[in-house]
Short mmCIF file of C-alpha atoms in Angstrom, two decimals:
data_model
loop_
_atom_site.label_atom_id
_atom_site.label_comp_id
_atom_site.label_asym_id
_atom_site.label_seq_id
_atom_site.Cartn_x
_atom_site.Cartn_y
_atom_site.Cartn_z
CA MET L 1 31.55 97.68 159.66
CA ALA L 2 30.03 100.41 156.89
CA SER L 3 32.30 103.26 157.62
CA GLY L 4 35.64 101.14 157.57
CA LYS L 5 34.73 99.70 154.10
CA SER L 6 34.03 103.40 152.62
CA SER L 7 37.13 104.40 153.40
CA LYS L 8 39.28 101.72 151.93
CA ALA L 9 37.51 102.04 148.34
CA VAL L 10 37.99 105.73 148.56
CA ARG L 11 42.27 104.45 149.19
CA ASN L 12 41.32 102.11 146.47
CA ALA L 13 39.60 104.58 144.36
CA ARG L 14 42.44 107.14 144.32
CA ALA L 15 44.88 104.67 143.69
CA ALA L 16 43.27 103.45 140.43
CA THR L 17 43.22 108.01 139.04
CA ALA L 18 47.08 107.59 140.32
CA VAL L 19 47.48 105.38 137.33
CA LYS L 20 45.34 106.51 134.92
CA LYS L 21 47.17 109.85 135.45
CA SER L 22 50.67 108.01 134.67
CA LYS L 23 48.98 105.53 131.71
CA PRO L 24 46.14 107.29 129.86
CA TRP L 25 43.91 104.15 129.48
CA GLY L 26 40.76 106.51 129.97
CA THR L 27 41.43 108.44 127.22
CA LEU L 28 42.31 105.35 124.30
CA ALA L 29 39.43 103.19 125.88
CA ALA L 30 37.38 107.01 125.15
CA VAL L 31 38.51 107.24 121.55
CA ALA L 32 38.03 103.13 121.40
CA VAL L 33 34.83 104.16 122.36
CA LEU L 34 33.40 107.07 120.30
CA VAL L 35 35.42 105.01 117.32
CA LEU L 36 32.92 101.97 117.70
CA PHE L 37 29.96 103.84 118.03
CA ALA L 38 30.67 105.48 115.21
CA GLY L 39 31.90 102.51 113.20
CA GLY L 40 28.08 100.80 114.55
CA ILE L 41 26.05 103.11 113.73
CA PHE L 42 27.64 103.20 109.94
CA THR L 43 27.34 99.44 110.12
CA TYR L 44 24.16 99.36 110.49
CA VAL L 45 23.15 102.22 108.16
CA TYR L 46 25.40 100.51 105.39
CA THR L 47 23.80 97.05 105.87
CA GLN L 48 20.13 99.16 105.26
CA TYR L 49 21.74 100.40 102.28
CA GLU L 50 22.72 97.64 101.14
CA ALA L 51 19.65 95.45 101.68
CA THR L 52 17.54 98.54 100.02
CA ALA L 53 19.72 97.86 96.67
CA ASP L 54 16.98 96.13 95.18
CA ILE L 55 14.35 98.55 95.81
CA ARG L 56 16.11 102.50 95.50
CA ALA L 57 17.01 100.46 91.95
CA PHE L 58 14.13 99.72 90.88
CA THR L 59 11.47 102.16 91.95
CA PRO L 60 10.04 103.96 89.62
CA SER L 61 10.85 107.58 89.38
CA GLU L 62 11.17 110.95 87.89
CA GLU L 63 14.70 110.11 86.15
CA ASN L 64 13.42 105.89 85.88
CA GLN L 65 10.37 105.80 84.90
CA ASN L 66 10.40 102.64 83.94
CA PRO L 67 12.70 100.30 85.70
CA ALA L 68 11.17 97.32 84.90
CA LEU L 69 13.00 97.88 82.10
CA ASP L 70 16.59 96.79 83.34
CA ILE L 71 15.18 93.63 84.60
CA GLU L 72 16.90 90.89 82.67
CA GLY L 73 13.89 88.34 80.81
CA VAL L 74 11.35 91.30 80.92
CA THR L 75 9.18 91.55 77.41
CA SER L 76 6.49 94.93 77.18
CA GLU L 77 4.48 95.92 74.24
CA GLU L 78 2.31 99.00 74.22
CA TYR L 79 -1.52 98.44 74.13
CA ALA L 80 -4.40 100.63 74.02
CA GLY L 81 -6.36 100.88 77.14
CA GLN L 82 -9.84 100.96 77.71
CA LEU L 83 -11.75 98.46 75.03
CA HIS L 84 -14.16 96.68 76.59
CA VAL L 85 -15.86 93.76 75.80
CA VAL L 86 -18.66 91.91 77.94
CA ALA L 87 -19.28 88.96 78.91
CA PRO L 88 -19.95 86.07 77.15
CA GLN L 89 -18.10 87.63 74.28
CA ARG L 90 -14.40 86.92 74.74
CA VAL L 91 -10.80 88.35 72.92
CA ALA L 92 -8.75 87.00 70.91
CA TYR L 93 -5.55 87.07 73.22
CA GLU L 94 -2.46 86.19 71.07
CA GLU L 95 -0.11 85.53 74.51
CA PHE L 96 -0.26 83.75 77.54
CA PRO L 97 -1.19 84.38 79.89
CA PRO L 98 -2.33 88.23 78.12
CA ASN L 99 -0.31 90.87 79.50
CA GLY L 100 -3.12 93.94 77.96
CA GLY L 101 -5.25 94.80 74.98
CA PRO L 102 -8.91 94.51 75.26
CA HIS L 103 -10.78 93.53 77.94
CA ASP L 104 -14.16 92.21 79.74
CA GLU L 105 -15.93 95.91 81.33
CA VAL L 106 -15.95 94.23 84.55
CA TRP L 107 -11.90 93.93 85.92
CA ALA L 108 -10.91 91.05 88.67
CA GLY L 109 -10.89 91.79 92.79
CA CYS L 110 -7.06 92.78 92.32
CA ASN L 111 -7.04 93.97 96.32
CA GLY L 112 -4.52 91.54 97.76
CA VAL L 113 -6.43 88.62 96.40
CA VAL L 114 -5.44 84.62 95.90
CA TYR L 115 -7.63 83.01 93.42
CA ASP L 116 -7.50 79.27 93.49
CA VAL L 117 -8.75 78.56 90.87
CA PRO L 118 -7.91 80.02 87.14
CA VAL L 119 -9.56 83.38 86.52
CA ARG L 120 -11.13 84.36 82.99
CA ASN L 121 -8.84 85.97 80.76
CA GLU L 122 -10.67 89.05 80.32
CA ASN L 123 -11.55 89.96 83.55
CA MET L 124 -8.22 89.65 85.05
CA VAL L 125 -6.57 91.86 81.78
CA HIS L 126 -8.64 94.65 82.70
CA SER L 127 -6.62 94.62 86.59
CA LEU L 128 -3.65 95.06 85.09
CA GLU L 129 -4.86 98.54 83.29
CA HIS L 130 -6.02 99.09 87.01
CA GLY L 131 -2.47 98.64 87.66
CA ALA L 132 -2.03 95.45 88.98
CA VAL L 133 0.57 92.37 89.04
CA TRP L 134 -0.60 89.50 88.67
CA ILE L 135 1.54 86.41 89.46
CA ALA L 136 -0.19 83.69 87.41
CA TYR L 137 1.71 79.87 88.27
CA ASN L 138 1.47 76.15 86.80
CA GLU L 139 0.14 74.08 89.39
CA ASP L 140 2.13 71.12 88.75
CA GLN L 141 5.27 73.17 89.00
CA ILE L 142 4.58 75.30 91.31
CA GLN L 143 3.27 73.84 95.71
CA GLY L 144 3.84 73.77 98.90
CA GLU L 145 6.73 76.24 100.75
CA ASP L 146 7.44 77.48 96.76
CA LEU L 147 3.61 78.67 96.88
CA GLU L 148 3.34 79.67 99.68
CA THR L 149 6.20 82.18 99.15
CA LEU L 150 3.87 83.87 96.12
CA ARG L 151 0.99 83.87 98.30
CA ASN L 152 3.37 85.82 100.83
CA LYS L 153 4.05 88.45 98.48
CA VAL L 154 0.07 88.82 97.33
CA ILE L 155 -1.98 88.28 100.36
CA GLY L 156 -3.23 91.56 101.39
CA GLU L 157 -0.73 93.50 99.83
CA PRO L 158 -2.64 96.34 96.95
CA ALA L 159 -3.12 96.03 94.02
CA MET L 160 -1.98 92.48 93.30
CA MET L 161 -3.32 89.03 92.67
CA MET L 162 -2.65 85.36 91.97
CA SER L 163 -3.86 82.38 90.21
CA PRO L 164 -3.10 79.07 88.19
CA TYR L 165 -2.48 78.75 84.85
CA PRO L 166 -3.07 75.95 82.79
CA ASP L 167 -0.95 74.87 80.80
CA LEU L 168 1.29 77.61 81.85
CA ASP L 169 4.71 77.06 80.19
CA SER L 170 6.69 78.13 82.40
CA PRO L 171 6.69 77.45 86.66
CA ILE L 172 5.74 81.36 87.25
CA SER L 173 4.39 84.52 84.88
CA LEU L 174 4.45 87.79 86.36
CA GLN L 175 1.91 90.63 84.49
CA ALA L 176 1.12 94.39 84.41
CA TRP L 177 0.00 96.11 81.93
CA GLY L 178 2.16 95.76 78.52
CA HIS L 179 4.91 93.48 80.67
CA ARG L 180 5.52 89.92 81.40
CA LEU L 181 8.46 87.52 82.32
CA LYS L 182 8.39 84.52 83.40
CA VAL L 183 10.78 82.65 85.63
CA ASP L 184 11.68 79.37 87.11
CA SER L 185 11.78 79.78 90.73
CA ALA L 186 9.27 81.21 93.38
CA ASP L 187 12.94 82.23 95.10
CA ASP L 188 13.78 84.45 91.60
CA GLU L 189 14.74 88.17 93.17
CA ARG L 190 13.90 89.27 89.84
CA ILE L 191 10.22 89.17 91.12
CA ASP L 192 10.73 91.42 93.88
CA GLN L 193 12.32 93.86 91.54
CA PHE L 194 9.49 93.23 89.13
CA ILE L 195 6.72 94.07 91.36
CA THR L 196 8.98 96.83 93.09
CA ALA L 197 9.08 98.31 89.23
CA LEU L 198 5.55 97.56 88.54
CA GLN L 199 2.91 97.44 90.73
CA LEU L 200 0.65 101.04 90.49
CA ASN L 201 3.41 102.87 88.20
CA ALA L 202 1.92 105.52 87.81
CA TYR L 203 4.30 105.64 84.25
CA VAL L 204 2.78 102.64 82.64
CA TYR L 205 -0.41 101.43 83.71
CA PRO L 206 -3.56 103.43 81.65
CA GLU L 207 -5.21 104.27 84.55
CA ILE L 208 -4.41 106.02 87.62
CA GLY L 209 -6.13 106.20 90.60
CA ALA L 210 -8.42 103.26 89.37
CA THR L 211 -9.41 101.09 92.24
CA CYS L 212 -8.57 97.14 92.36
CA MET L 213 -12.02 96.99 94.69
CA PRO L 214 -14.08 94.53 92.34
CA ASN L 215 -17.66 95.67 91.98
CA PRO L 216 -19.38 93.91 94.33
CA ALA L 217 -22.63 93.80 91.83
CA ARG L 218 -20.34 92.03 89.24
CA PHE L 219 -17.92 89.86 90.76
CA ASP L 220 -17.78 87.49 93.14
CA VAL L 221 -14.03 87.32 94.25
CA ASP L 222 -15.20 84.00 95.93
CA ASN L 223 -17.00 82.63 92.95
CA PRO L 224 -15.04 84.01 89.88
CA PRO L 225 -15.69 83.02 86.44
CA PRO L 226 -13.96 80.40 85.65
CA PHE L 227 -10.92 80.17 82.67
CA ASP L 228 -12.25 79.44 79.50
CA PRO L 229 -8.99 76.92 77.63
CA SER L 230 -10.85 76.87 74.23
CA GLU L 231 -10.25 78.58 71.75
CA PRO L 232 -12.47 82.28 71.32
CA GLY L 233 -15.26 81.86 68.54
CA PRO L 234 -15.16 84.18 65.36
CA ASP L 235 -17.25 87.12 67.52
CA ALA L 236 -14.14 86.77 69.85
CA MET L 237 -12.65 91.00 70.11
CA PRO L 238 -8.98 91.24 67.74
CA MET L 239 -6.23 91.88 69.33
CA SER L 240 -5.79 94.37 66.47
CA ALA L 241 -8.80 96.09 67.22
CA ASN L 242 -8.63 99.68 66.17
CA PRO L 243 -10.78 102.30 69.33
CA GLU L 244 -12.17 104.33 66.98
CA ASP L 245 -13.57 101.21 65.15
CA PHE L 246 -15.61 99.99 68.12
CA GLY L 247 -16.25 104.02 69.34
CA GLY L 248 -14.28 102.16 72.49
CA TYR L 249 -17.19 100.21 73.10
CA THR L 250 -18.88 96.70 71.77
CA GLY L 251 -21.33 96.33 74.54
CA PRO L 252 -24.09 93.29 73.79
CA GLY L 253 -26.58 95.95 72.38
CA ASP L 254 -23.50 96.64 69.80
CA GLU L 255 -25.86 94.74 67.24
CA MET L 256 -28.60 97.35 67.41
CA LEU L 257 -25.63 100.37 65.75
CA ASP L 258 -26.83 98.99 62.68
CA PRO L 259 -30.58 99.02 62.01
CA SER L 260 -30.96 95.97 59.56
CA GLY L 261 -28.55 93.22 61.30
CA ALA L 262 -30.34 91.12 62.91
CA PRO L 263 -28.35 90.60 66.15
CA GLU L 264 -29.07 87.11 67.80
CA ALA L 265 -28.97 85.03 63.75
CA SER L 266 -25.83 87.16 63.05
CA GLU L 267 -24.18 86.00 66.50
CA GLN L 268 -24.43 82.60 65.00
CA PRO L 269 -23.04 82.11 61.24
CA GLU L 270 -23.89 78.38 60.17
CA GLY L 271 -20.68 75.62 59.96
CA GLU L 272 -18.45 78.75 61.11
CA GLU L 273 -18.08 78.81 64.50
CA ASP L 274 -15.09 77.00 66.06
CA PRO L 275 -15.19 73.67 66.67
CA ALA L 276 -14.02 74.27 69.74
CA THR L 277 -16.79 76.59 71.21
CA ASP L 278 -19.65 74.70 71.84
CA GLU L 279 -19.85 70.69 72.13
CA SER L 280 -23.04 70.46 70.76
CA GLU L 281 -21.88 72.99 67.59
CA ALA L 282 -19.23 70.13 66.62
CA PRO L 283 -21.64 68.05 63.53
CA GLU L 284 -22.02 71.63 61.61
CA SER L 285 -18.80 72.98 61.95
CA ASP L 286 -17.07 69.87 60.87
CA GLU L 287 -18.97 70.79 57.26
CA GLY L 288 -17.15 73.54 56.86
CA ALA L 289 -14.46 72.71 57.70
CA ASP L 290 -13.24 71.06 54.74
CA ALA L 291 -12.76 74.70 53.10
CA SER L 292 -10.93 76.89 56.08
CA ASP L 293 -8.31 76.44 57.59
CA GLU L 294 -9.71 75.12 60.91
CA GLY L 295 -9.29 71.75 58.36
CA ASP L 296 -4.99 72.06 59.99
CA THR L 297 -6.53 71.90 63.80
CA ASN L 298 -8.56 68.87 63.31
CA ASP L 299 -5.85 66.77 61.72
CA MET Y 1 20.16 96.03 150.24
CA VAL Y 2 22.13 96.34 153.65
CA THR Y 3 25.43 96.27 151.48
CA ARG Y 4 24.19 98.78 148.61
CA HIS Y 5 23.52 101.41 150.90
CA PRO Y 6 27.33 102.41 152.67
CA ARG Y 7 28.55 101.48 148.38
CA ALA Y 8 26.20 104.27 147.59
CA ARG Y 9 27.50 106.67 149.98
CA SER Y 10 31.23 105.95 149.12
CA GLY Y 11 30.58 106.81 145.48
CA SER Y 12 29.04 109.91 146.07
CA ALA Y 13 32.25 110.71 149.19
CA GLU Y 14 35.16 110.05 145.84
CA LYS Y 15 32.83 112.77 143.97
CA SER Y 16 32.99 115.39 146.52
CA ASP Y 17 36.96 114.89 147.52
CA GLY Y 18 37.93 117.49 144.70
CA SER Y 19 40.62 114.92 142.92
CA PRO Y 20 40.61 115.43 138.92
CA PRO Y 21 38.95 113.44 136.69
CA PRO Y 22 40.71 110.75 135.47
CA GLY Y 23 41.40 110.17 131.64
CA VAL Y 24 41.26 113.26 128.70
CA GLY Y 25 42.97 116.17 129.07
CA SER Y 26 45.97 118.10 129.47
CA GLY Y 27 47.67 115.45 130.92
CA GLY Y 28 48.83 112.91 128.61
CA PRO Y 29 52.07 112.46 126.50
CA PRO Y 30 51.81 113.66 123.01
CA TRP Y 31 50.75 110.19 121.21
CA ILE Y 32 47.69 110.32 123.08
CA ARG Y 33 46.71 113.50 121.23
CA ALA Y 34 47.11 111.67 118.15
CA VAL Y 35 45.43 108.74 119.10
CA THR Y 36 42.41 110.69 120.22
CA LEU Y 37 42.16 112.95 116.76
CA VAL Y 38 42.89 109.98 114.36
CA GLY Y 39 40.00 108.59 116.28
CA ALA Y 40 38.07 110.95 116.07
CA VAL Y 41 38.77 112.22 112.60
CA LEU Y 42 37.48 108.21 111.92
CA ALA Y 43 34.26 108.47 113.69
CA LEU Y 44 33.37 111.80 111.83
CA LEU Y 45 34.68 109.95 108.50
CA LEU Y 46 32.28 106.59 109.23
CA LEU Y 47 29.04 109.62 110.66
CA GLY Y 48 29.38 111.39 107.59
CA ALA Y 49 28.89 107.92 105.17
CA ALA Y 50 26.97 106.48 107.03
CA GLY Y 51 24.56 110.03 106.54
CA GLY Y 52 25.33 110.32 102.85
CA MET Y 53 23.32 106.82 103.19
CA LEU Y 54 20.59 107.98 104.31
CA VAL Y 55 20.39 110.88 101.90
CA GLY Y 56 20.41 108.08 98.62
CA LEU Y 57 17.39 106.34 100.97
CA PRO Y 58 13.89 105.64 99.30
CA GLY Y 59 12.49 108.72 100.84
CA ALA Y 60 14.87 111.47 101.28
CA GLY Y 61 13.84 113.32 98.50
CA GLY Y 62 11.79 116.50 98.07
CA SER Y 63 12.50 119.69 96.80
CA ALA Y 64 11.03 122.89 96.70
CA ALA Y 65 6.62 123.61 96.15
CA PRO Y 66 5.87 124.81 92.87
CA SER Y 67 4.19 128.63 93.93
CA ALA Y 68 0.77 128.97 94.59
CA GLU Y 69 0.42 130.98 90.33
CA SER Y 70 1.74 127.67 88.91
CA VAL Y 71 0.50 125.43 86.37
CA ASP Y 72 0.60 122.57 89.07
CA VAL Y 73 -1.31 124.35 91.74
CA GLY Y 74 -3.72 125.64 89.98
CA PHE Y 75 -4.85 122.61 88.29
CA ALA Y 76 -4.75 120.64 91.34
CA GLN Y 77 -7.12 122.97 93.13
CA ASP Y 78 -9.43 122.97 89.59
CA MET Y 79 -9.52 119.52 88.98
CA THR Y 80 -10.13 118.99 91.65
CA ILE Y 81 -13.17 120.83 91.77
CA HIS Y 82 -13.86 119.47 88.65
CA HIS Y 83 -13.45 116.16 89.48
CA ARG Y 84 -15.97 116.23 92.53
CA GLN Y 85 -18.82 116.97 90.96
CA ALA Y 86 -18.63 113.69 88.14
CA THR Y 87 -17.75 111.41 92.09
CA THR Y 88 -21.33 113.29 92.86
CA MET Y 89 -22.32 112.57 89.50
CA ALA Y 90 -21.57 108.71 89.79
CA THR Y 91 -22.45 108.51 93.10
CA LEU Y 92 -26.18 109.39 91.94
CA TYR Y 93 -25.90 106.51 89.29
CA ARG Y 94 -24.83 104.09 91.52
CA VAL Y 95 -27.25 104.36 93.91
CA ASN Y 96 -30.28 105.19 91.43
CA GLY Y 97 -29.30 103.05 88.07
CA GLU Y 98 -29.83 99.53 87.01
CA ASP Y 99 -27.35 99.40 84.07
CA PRO Y 100 -25.13 97.03 84.96
CA SER Y 101 -22.83 98.26 82.12
CA ILE Y 102 -23.83 101.88 83.22
CA SER Y 103 -23.63 100.71 87.33
CA GLN Y 104 -19.73 99.12 86.05
CA LEU Y 105 -18.58 102.56 84.63
CA ALA Y 106 -20.09 105.02 87.48
CA PHE Y 107 -18.16 103.02 89.79
CA ASP Y 108 -15.07 103.11 88.18
CA ILE Y 109 -15.12 107.34 87.77
CA ASP Y 110 -16.38 107.98 90.97
CA THR Y 111 -13.45 105.52 92.97
CA ASN Y 112 -10.64 106.19 90.22
CA GLN Y 113 -11.59 110.55 90.11
CA ARG Y 114 -11.86 110.17 94.35
CA GLU Y 115 -8.25 108.27 94.22
CA GLN Y 116 -7.55 111.14 91.96
CA ILE Y 117 -8.63 113.81 94.02
CA GLY Y 118 -6.89 112.38 96.86
CA TRP Y 119 -3.13 112.66 94.95
CA MET Y 120 -4.22 116.39 93.90
CA GLN Y 121 -5.42 116.92 97.56
CA GLY Y 122 -1.90 115.33 99.31
CA TRP Y 123 0.15 117.69 96.75
CA LEU Y 124 -1.61 120.88 97.41
CA ASN Y 125 -1.40 120.12 101.55
CA ILE Y 126 2.35 118.98 101.38
CA TRP Y 127 3.37 121.73 99.24
CA ASP Y 128 1.33 123.98 101.76
CA ARG Y 129 -1.36 126.11 98.91
CA SER Y 130 -4.81 126.26 99.06
CA LEU Y 131 -6.93 123.15 98.69
CA THR Y 132 -9.44 125.09 96.73
CA PRO Y 133 -9.00 127.59 94.17
CA VAL Y 134 -8.55 131.12 95.28
CA ASP Y 135 -8.97 133.64 92.30
CA GLY Y 136 -11.66 132.42 90.48
CA TYR Y 137 -11.10 129.30 88.02
CA MET Y 138 -8.11 129.03 85.45
CA ASN Y 139 -6.34 131.59 85.88
CA TRP Y 140 -3.24 129.61 85.90
CA MET Y 141 -3.34 128.97 82.18
CA THR Y 142 -2.20 132.14 81.12
CA GLY Y 143 0.03 130.92 78.53
CA PRO Y 144 -0.55 131.44 74.51
CA GLU Y 145 -4.01 129.28 74.67
CA GLY Y 146 -5.23 130.33 78.06
CA HIS Y 147 -8.52 132.34 78.46
CA GLN Y 148 -9.20 132.17 75.01
CA HIS Y 149 -11.24 129.41 74.36
CA HIS Y 150 -13.62 130.60 77.83
CA GLY Y 151 -16.44 132.63 75.18
CA ALA Y 152 -19.39 130.10 75.76
CA VAL Y 153 -18.95 130.16 79.62
CA PRO Y 154 -20.50 132.36 81.97
CA GLN Y 155 -17.35 134.93 83.05
CA ASP Y 156 -16.61 137.16 86.62
CA GLU Y 157 -16.15 140.30 86.97
CA ASN Y 158 -12.17 139.48 86.50
CA GLY Y 159 -13.00 137.88 83.12
CA ALA Y 160 -12.54 134.60 84.16
CA PRO Y 161 -14.40 131.77 84.39
CA ALA Y 162 -17.28 131.60 87.00
CA ILE Y 163 -17.84 128.47 85.81
CA MET Y 164 -15.59 125.29 84.52
CA PRO Y 165 -16.20 124.21 81.61
CA GLY Y 166 -18.50 120.78 81.35
CA MET Y 167 -19.59 121.47 84.59
CA ALA Y 168 -23.29 120.06 85.83
CA SER Y 169 -25.67 123.43 86.60
CA GLU Y 170 -27.65 123.34 89.75
CA GLU Y 171 -30.88 122.26 88.24
CA GLU Y 172 -29.46 119.08 85.72
CA LEU Y 173 -28.13 117.44 89.22
CA ALA Y 174 -31.30 118.39 90.09
CA GLU Y 175 -32.97 116.90 87.03
CA LEU Y 176 -30.32 113.53 87.67
CA ARG Y 177 -31.31 113.02 91.26
CA ALA Y 178 -34.75 112.88 90.05
CA ALA Y 179 -34.54 110.54 87.65
CA ARG Y 180 -34.63 106.97 87.04
CA GLY Y 181 -34.89 104.14 84.73
CA GLU Y 182 -34.19 104.94 81.26
CA GLU Y 183 -33.99 108.26 81.60
CA LEU Y 184 -31.70 108.47 83.73
CA ASP Y 185 -29.74 106.49 82.05
CA VAL Y 186 -28.50 108.97 78.99
CA LEU Y 187 -28.75 112.39 81.36
CA PHE Y 188 -26.02 110.30 82.98
CA LEU Y 189 -23.94 109.62 79.97
CA GLN Y 190 -24.80 112.56 78.60
CA LEU Y 191 -23.86 115.12 81.77
CA MET Y 192 -20.78 112.90 82.32
CA LEU Y 193 -20.31 112.56 78.49
CA ARG Y 194 -20.21 116.55 78.71
CA HIS Y 195 -18.28 116.44 81.56
CA HIS Y 196 -15.01 114.43 80.73
CA GLU Y 197 -15.16 116.70 77.55
CA GLY Y 198 -14.99 120.16 79.71
CA GLY Y 199 -12.26 118.57 81.33
CA VAL Y 200 -10.04 118.18 78.36
CA GLU Y 201 -8.53 121.70 78.27
CA MET Y 202 -7.51 121.99 81.78
CA ALA Y 203 -5.51 118.56 81.53
CA THR Y 204 -3.57 119.42 78.02
CA TYR Y 205 -3.19 122.26 79.34
CA ALA Y 206 -1.08 120.60 82.92
CA ALA Y 207 -0.15 117.59 80.40
CA GLU Y 208 2.38 119.90 78.55
CA ARG Y 209 2.99 122.91 81.13
CA ALA Y 210 3.07 121.74 84.75
CA GLY Y 211 6.66 121.76 85.98
CA ARG Y 212 6.63 118.57 88.26
CA VAL Y 213 6.35 115.84 86.45
CA GLN Y 214 3.97 114.16 87.94
CA VAL Y 215 1.26 116.61 87.49
CA ARG Y 216 2.35 116.36 84.05
CA ASN Y 217 1.71 112.54 83.82
CA LEU Y 218 -1.45 112.92 85.98
CA ALA Y 219 -2.91 114.67 83.28
CA SER Y 220 -2.09 113.20 80.56
CA ASN Y 221 -2.71 110.01 81.92
CA MET Y 222 -6.25 111.84 82.45
CA LEU Y 223 -6.61 112.65 79.43
CA GLN Y 224 -6.21 109.20 77.50
CA HIS Y 225 -8.42 107.79 79.43
CA GLN Y 226 -10.67 110.13 79.62
CA THR Y 227 -10.55 110.99 76.09
CA ALA Y 228 -11.28 106.56 75.71
CA GLU Y 229 -13.69 106.71 78.15
CA SER Y 230 -15.58 109.69 76.45
CA ALA Y 231 -15.84 107.46 73.29
CA LYS Y 232 -17.42 104.53 74.93
CA MET Y 233 -20.24 106.63 76.40
CA VAL Y 234 -20.45 108.07 72.68
CA GLY Y 235 -21.42 104.42 72.07
CA MET Y 236 -23.72 103.81 74.41
CA LEU Y 237 -25.58 106.94 74.24
CA ARG Y 238 -26.81 105.71 70.49
CA GLU Y 239 -27.25 102.61 71.49
CA ARG Y 240 -29.75 104.18 73.22
CA GLY Y 241 -30.72 106.06 70.63
CA ALA Y 242 -30.13 109.65 72.71
CA GLU Y 243 -27.31 111.90 71.21
CA PRO Y 244 -24.54 113.72 73.12
CA LEU Y 245 -25.72 117.51 75.12
CA PRO Y 246 -23.75 119.77 72.60
CA PHE Y 247 -20.85 121.56 73.98
CA ASP Y 248 -19.99 124.90 72.70
CA ASN Y 249 -16.88 125.44 74.46
#
């Protein structure tokens, strides 16, 4: 049986060879396979190339050091780095969420941290100086899947942090040092473009190599210092603070620079406190309201 | 199983029977050659285009390494050594110091300068250059301003500085290791301030003259950041009724 079958197969094979010799389907098939193979490689590489178009366009490089400026809607400002306050002193930020300027000497953890509660501005701004991108969102507008989309851009990522921001005037606001972008949707492609362009961009952030790991002795990511919605008082450091005037430092003991000063008393001038800073001070501040422009806010 | 053996044998029988392989070769009509040629050219074009796109993909860059005598290499080598001492001093404060603000500063300096060392050592590694200075310190600063400021620094037999500006001596480091409390606060601030000031000359030179954008950028970033940090340390010293150490370089 076996040998009979075998010789039949040989005969069939020879017949097939004869057919191919007269009509060279084999050659055509080989050429087709070759072209298909090359076409497959081309298609694969082309797909990869297209998929990474944004990464190429928005990755900082020698030639294009700040690609964020090519993203529609991004605003940018220049700030001096290294101007520190120490809590409870505040900074009189003028735009919200703040994206630079004086800040607390303690930075907020920004090594892929998602804060579920609003965090004190002064700490968050210091993290921007360390190269982080901060995703702030409006809790009323960003929930469920949208929130999850944003969280996935942050958790475990270097130099990324995220927090809700009370009364935010857009659903999402992205901050990096000196840069801001407000968008309406968690699926907006500019979010990833902003992150690609500014996360640890060595041509943009003022302190190359600075860590996003918080100092465990001073900052607890599980219990961060809370966001303060009130207006900062007169002792807040202004945005226009000149590093020279402050010696680059305004610690708790700065009053000691002036030996004649009485630190405790001078910090609480009578009747000049902002009405919003402390409820217990309210009666006193009412007295001063007549003469000052604080009267406008009371109306 | 039983039927597979005969088939396998029949296959080998066919190979050994001497008939020429089917397909490609001398026998076909002229249009077959044309099709083969067009197919081959098409395949090459497709592969060429794919290759072109691969070259343009991120991470595909790369160019020649700076020479061993370049500003880029010299800066990376010397600033690594300079930074290492800063991280040593900052680590001492982090362990022995008690002032929260100075501790925060020490934490920042320690982590930040370690990472910058990583950048510089990484460059040297990938440029295939020595990771440490091979010919004394600061010999790469040979321009018009090079060397002229080194009068106050001890020099080796070649006239190159034997120690970089701002570096703490072994005795000073021993004092820092032994100090505690307010004495440690002041000594740490004094030594770190002088150390920062000592790095200014090298960073300024590299920020202006290094060949690589990345090196110039790191050097100028260091310069700006450390200048602001120095101002902060002056303020912290004054607050403690202490003065900066003389810096006569």
